[in-house]
Coordinates of C-alpha atoms in Angstrom, one line a residue:
M1 CA 132.1 190.4 106.8
T2 CA 135.4 189.3 105.4
F3 CA 136.6 189.8 101.8
N4 CA 139.3 188.0 100.0
N5 CA 141.3 191.0 98.9
Q6 CA 142.5 189.5 95.6
Q7 CA 140.2 191.7 93.5
K8 CA 140.9 191.8 89.8
Q9 CA 139.6 194.7 87.8
I10 CA 139.5 195.8 84.2
T11 CA 137.3 198.4 82.4
L12 CA 134.1 196.4 82.2
L13 CA 134.6 193.5 84.5
Q14 CA 135.8 192.7 88.0
I15 CA 135.9 189.3 89.8
T16 CA 136.0 189.0 93.6
P17 CA 136.4 185.7 95.5
I18 CA 134.2 186.4 98.6
C19 CA 133.5 185.0 102.1
F20 CA 130.9 186.6 104.3
D21 CA 130.7 185.5 107.9
C22 CA 127.8 187.6 109.1
P23 CA 124.7 189.4 107.7
T24 CA 125.8 192.1 105.3
V25 CA 124.8 194.2 102.4
I26 CA 126.6 193.3 99.1
H27 CA 127.7 196.5 97.6
L28 CA 128.1 196.7 93.8
S29 CA 130.5 199.1 92.1
N30 CA 129.2 198.0 88.6
A31 CA 125.6 198.0 87.3
V32 CA 125.1 194.3 87.5
A33 CA 126.7 191.2 89.0
L34 CA 126.5 187.5 89.0
L35 CA 126.8 186.0 92.5
Y36 CA 127.9 182.4 92.1
V37 CA 127.3 180.5 95.3
D38 CA 129.5 177.4 95.9
K39 CA 128.6 176.7 99.5
A40 CA 126.2 178.8 101.6
E41 CA 123.4 178.9 104.1
G42 CA 120.8 181.7 104.8
D43 CA 118.7 184.0 102.8
L44 CA 119.4 186.6 100.1
V45 CA 117.0 189.6 100.4
V46 CA 116.5 192.3 97.8
F47 CA 115.0 195.7 98.8
T48 CA 113.6 198.1 96.3
N49 CA 112.5 201.6 97.4
A50 CA 113.1 200.5 101.0
Q51 CA 110.6 197.7 100.6
E52 CA 111.4 194.0 100.6
A53 CA 111.0 192.9 97.0
A54 CA 112.3 189.3 97.1
R55 CA 113.7 186.8 99.6
V56 CA 115.3 183.6 98.4
T57 CA 117.0 180.8 100.5
I58 CA 120.5 180.4 99.3
L59 CA 121.5 176.9 98.2
N60 CA 124.8 175.5 97.0
H61 CA 125.6 175.9 93.3
H62 CA 123.1 178.7 92.6
V63 CA 123.7 181.8 90.6
F64 CA 121.9 185.1 91.2
L65 CA 121.8 188.2 89.1
L66 CA 122.2 191.3 91.3
R67 CA 121.6 195.0 90.3
N68 CA 122.9 198.1 91.9
T69 CA 119.5 199.7 91.6
S70 CA 118.4 197.6 94.6
V71 CA 119.8 196.8 98.0
N72 CA 121.1 193.2 98.2
R73 CA 121.4 191.9 101.7
L74 CA 122.7 188.6 102.7
E75 CA 121.2 187.2 105.9
G76 CA 123.3 184.2 106.7
S77 CA 126.8 183.1 105.7
L78 CA 128.3 182.7 102.3
I79 CA 131.2 180.3 102.8
I80 CA 132.6 180.1 99.3
G81 CA 131.5 182.2 96.2
H82 CA 132.5 184.6 93.5
L83 CA 131.0 188.0 92.6
L84 CA 131.4 188.9 88.9
Q85 CA 130.6 192.5 88.3
F86 CA 130.2 194.1 84.9
E87 CA 128.4 197.0 83.2
M88 CA 124.9 196.8 81.7
E89 CA 126.3 197.3 78.2
V90 CA 128.0 193.9 78.5
L91 CA 124.8 192.2 79.4
N92 CA 122.9 194.1 76.7
N93 CA 125.5 193.0 74.1
Y94 CA 125.2 189.4 75.3
L95 CA 121.4 189.4 75.0
L96 CA 121.6 190.9 71.5
Q97 CA 123.7 187.9 70.5
N98 CA 121.5 185.5 72.4
L99 CA 117.9 186.8 71.9
A100 CA 116.3 183.5 72.9
Q101 CA 117.8 183.9 76.5
R102 CA 116.0 187.2 77.1
N103 CA 113.4 186.9 79.8
T104 CA 114.6 183.4 80.9
G105 CA 116.2 182.3 84.1
L106 CA 119.0 184.6 85.1
F107 CA 118.0 187.2 82.5
D108 CA 114.3 187.5 83.5
L109 CA 114.9 191.2 84.3
K110 CA 111.3 191.7 85.4
Q111 CA 112.0 189.6 88.5
P112 CA 113.6 191.4 91.4
L113 CA 116.1 188.6 92.0
P114 CA 116.6 186.3 89.0
H115 CA 118.4 183.1 89.9
I116 CA 119.0 179.6 88.7
E117 CA 120.6 176.3 89.9
V118 CA 123.7 175.0 88.2
T119 CA 123.5 171.2 87.7
A120 CA 126.1 169.0 89.2
N121 CA 127.6 168.3 85.8
G122 CA 127.9 172.0 85.1
V123 CA 129.7 173.1 88.3
F124 CA 133.1 171.9 87.1
F125 CA 132.8 173.8 83.8
L126 CA 131.5 176.9 85.5
N127 CA 134.5 177.0 87.9
N128 CA 136.9 176.5 85.0
L129 CA 135.4 179.4 83.2
I130 CA 135.8 181.6 86.3
C131 CA 139.5 180.5 86.5
Q132 CA 140.0 181.3 82.9
L133 CA 138.5 184.8 83.3
N134 CA 140.8 185.3 86.3
A135 CA 143.8 184.3 84.1
E136 CA 142.7 186.7 81.4
L137 CA 142.4 189.6 83.9
D138 CA 145.8 188.7 85.4
A139 CA 147.3 189.0 82.0
A140 CA 145.8 192.4 81.6
A141 CA 144.0 191.2 78.5
D142 CA 142.1 193.5 76.2
S143 CA 138.3 193.4 76.9
N144 CA 137.6 191.6 73.6
E145 CA 139.8 188.7 74.8
Y146 CA 137.9 188.1 78.0
T147 CA 134.4 188.9 76.7
H148 CA 134.4 185.6 74.9
Y149 CA 134.8 183.7 78.2
L150 CA 132.4 185.9 80.1
F151 CA 129.7 185.3 77.4
L152 CA 130.4 181.5 77.6
L153 CA 129.9 181.8 81.4
L154 CA 126.6 183.6 81.0
K155 CA 125.3 181.1 78.5
H156 CA 126.5 178.1 80.6
A157 CA 125.0 179.5 83.8
N158 CA 121.7 180.0 82.2
R159 CA 121.6 176.9 79.9
N160 CA 119.1 175.1 82.1
A161 CA 116.6 178.0 82.2
K162 CA 113.1 177.1 81.2
P163 CA 112.1 178.5 77.8
F164 CA 110.2 181.8 78.1
A165 CA 106.6 181.5 77.1
P166 CA 105.8 184.9 75.5
D167 CA 102.4 186.4 76.4
V168 CA 102.6 189.5 74.2
E169 CA 103.0 189.9 70.4
N170 CA 106.3 191.7 70.6
S171 CA 107.8 188.8 72.6
K172 CA 106.6 186.3 70.0
M173 CA 108.1 188.4 67.3
G174 CA 111.4 188.6 69.2
L175 CA 111.6 184.8 69.3
K176 CA 110.9 184.6 65.6
I177 CA 113.6 187.2 64.8
A178 CA 116.1 185.3 67.0
A179 CA 115.3 182.0 65.1
L180 CA 115.7 183.6 61.7
I181 CA 119.0 185.2 62.7
D182 CA 120.4 181.9 63.9
A183 CA 119.3 180.2 60.7
Y184 CA 120.5 182.8 58.2
Y185 CA 123.1 185.3 59.7
M186 CA 126.0 183.6 57.9
T187 CA 124.4 183.7 54.5
N188 CA 122.2 186.9 54.5
R189 CA 122.6 190.1 56.4
S190 CA 120.2 192.4 54.6
T191 CA 117.2 193.8 56.6
S192 CA 114.9 193.3 53.6
F193 CA 115.6 189.6 53.6
Y194 CA 114.4 189.1 57.2
A195 CA 111.5 191.6 56.8
N196 CA 110.3 189.5 53.8
K197 CA 110.6 186.3 55.9
L198 CA 108.5 187.9 58.6
G199 CA 106.0 189.4 56.2
I200 CA 106.6 193.0 57.3
T201 CA 108.3 196.1 55.9
Q202 CA 111.9 196.9 56.7
R203 CA 110.7 200.0 58.5
N204 CA 108.4 198.0 60.7
L205 CA 111.1 195.5 61.5
N206 CA 113.5 198.3 62.6
I207 CA 110.7 199.8 64.7
I208 CA 110.0 196.5 66.4
V209 CA 113.7 195.8 67.1
H210 CA 114.3 199.3 68.4
N211 CA 111.3 199.0 70.8
M212 CA 112.6 195.7 72.1
Y213 CA 116.3 196.1 72.0
Q214 CA 117.0 199.9 71.5
C215 CA 119.0 199.3 68.3
R216 CA 118.6 198.8 64.6
F217 CA 118.0 195.3 63.2
F218 CA 121.3 195.3 61.3
E219 CA 123.2 195.8 64.6
I220 CA 121.8 192.6 66.0
V221 CA 122.9 190.6 62.9
M222 CA 126.3 192.3 63.0
Q223 CA 126.9 191.5 66.7
R224 CA 125.9 187.8 66.1
L225 CA 128.3 187.6 63.2
L226 CA 131.2 189.2 65.1
Y227 CA 130.6 186.9 68.0
E228 CA 130.8 183.8 65.8
A229 CA 133.9 185.3 64.1
E230 CA 135.7 185.6 67.5
I231 CA 134.9 182.0 68.3
K232 CA 136.5 180.9 65.1
L233 CA 139.4 183.2 65.3
A234 CA 140.3 181.7 68.7
D235 CA 141.1 178.5 66.9
K236 CA 144.5 179.2 65.3
E237 CA 144.2 176.0 63.2
I238 CA 141.4 177.5 61.0
P239 CA 142.8 179.7 58.2
L240 CA 141.5 183.2 58.0
K241 CA 140.2 182.6 54.5
V242 CA 138.2 179.6 55.6
I243 CA 136.7 181.6 58.4
A244 CA 135.7 184.3 55.9
Y245 CA 134.0 181.7 53.6
E246 CA 132.3 180.0 56.6
L247 CA 130.8 183.3 57.7
G248 CA 129.3 183.9 54.2
F249 CA 131.9 186.3 52.8
S250 CA 132.9 185.7 49.1
H251 CA 136.4 187.0 49.7
Y252 CA 138.7 187.4 52.7
N253 CA 139.2 191.1 51.9
H254 CA 135.4 191.6 52.4
F255 CA 135.6 189.9 55.8
N256 CA 138.7 191.9 56.7
T257 CA 137.0 195.2 55.8
Y258 CA 133.8 194.3 57.7
Y259 CA 135.7 193.2 60.8
L260 CA 138.0 196.2 60.8
R261 CA 135.0 198.6 60.4
Y262 CA 133.1 197.3 63.4
K263 CA 135.9 196.1 65.7
G264 CA 138.6 198.6 65.0
I265 CA 141.1 195.8 64.4
S266 CA 141.7 193.3 61.6
P267 CA 141.0 189.6 62.1
K268 CA 144.7 188.9 61.7
E269 CA 145.6 191.4 64.4
Y270 CA 142.9 190.2 66.7
R271 CA 144.1 186.6 66.4
K272 CA 147.7 187.7 67.0
N273 CA 146.8 189.7 70.1
T274 CA 144.7 187.0 71.6
Q275 CA 147.3 184.3 71.1
S276 CA 150.4 186.3 72.1

């Protein structure tokens, strides 16, 4: 096994260009990892409780989701690839902001080895995102600065996943909740509004959300709003007051207070830090 030793690490993310030249176990230091395969041949085998749980033939331009709760063994040679490791809280935050991607493609966590093929048109963009993440880590960027690119990468890698067909009522409710949040999160953030739309009580809505996502309903809306805010703040041409109005705040001061409360930094300071 040979490793490119140019490993870049920051609190929640590390990226390693890799080259394996013999059968080997892929050791993870973080909870989960994306294995992006550019060129390869052989099989990737996952063992759970010492039993083979999955075996997949590795093909070029495939992405695999690996977990450190299993043994991930490569039987073959991975010529070119990247291993992007991060903590489970990062994936959980991403899925809170992108509920429709839960249980689809790479994020079908019931599968022992979720994987998906990146289309030919998507390979260039995916490689660019990896390069951008490397640049952010080289610059010792704050985690908020590179999380945006990581989330773009997760969404892009999984964009061709087949829609999940729910077979239980909670899954159906999860998709309804995701659709409502996408439609109204900029204009209404009260739990009662969404509960009324769904025809249930606020208490039942919070119970459903807690059972599915281990958080309160308001936290999902908050994360969705903050994610959209960071996208807009990255564009220095958009005035802060305009961003506040676009996100449904009647006054910039309200947006500033909200952002500072949940992010620990003002929108102005966040923009300054990310563009310095």
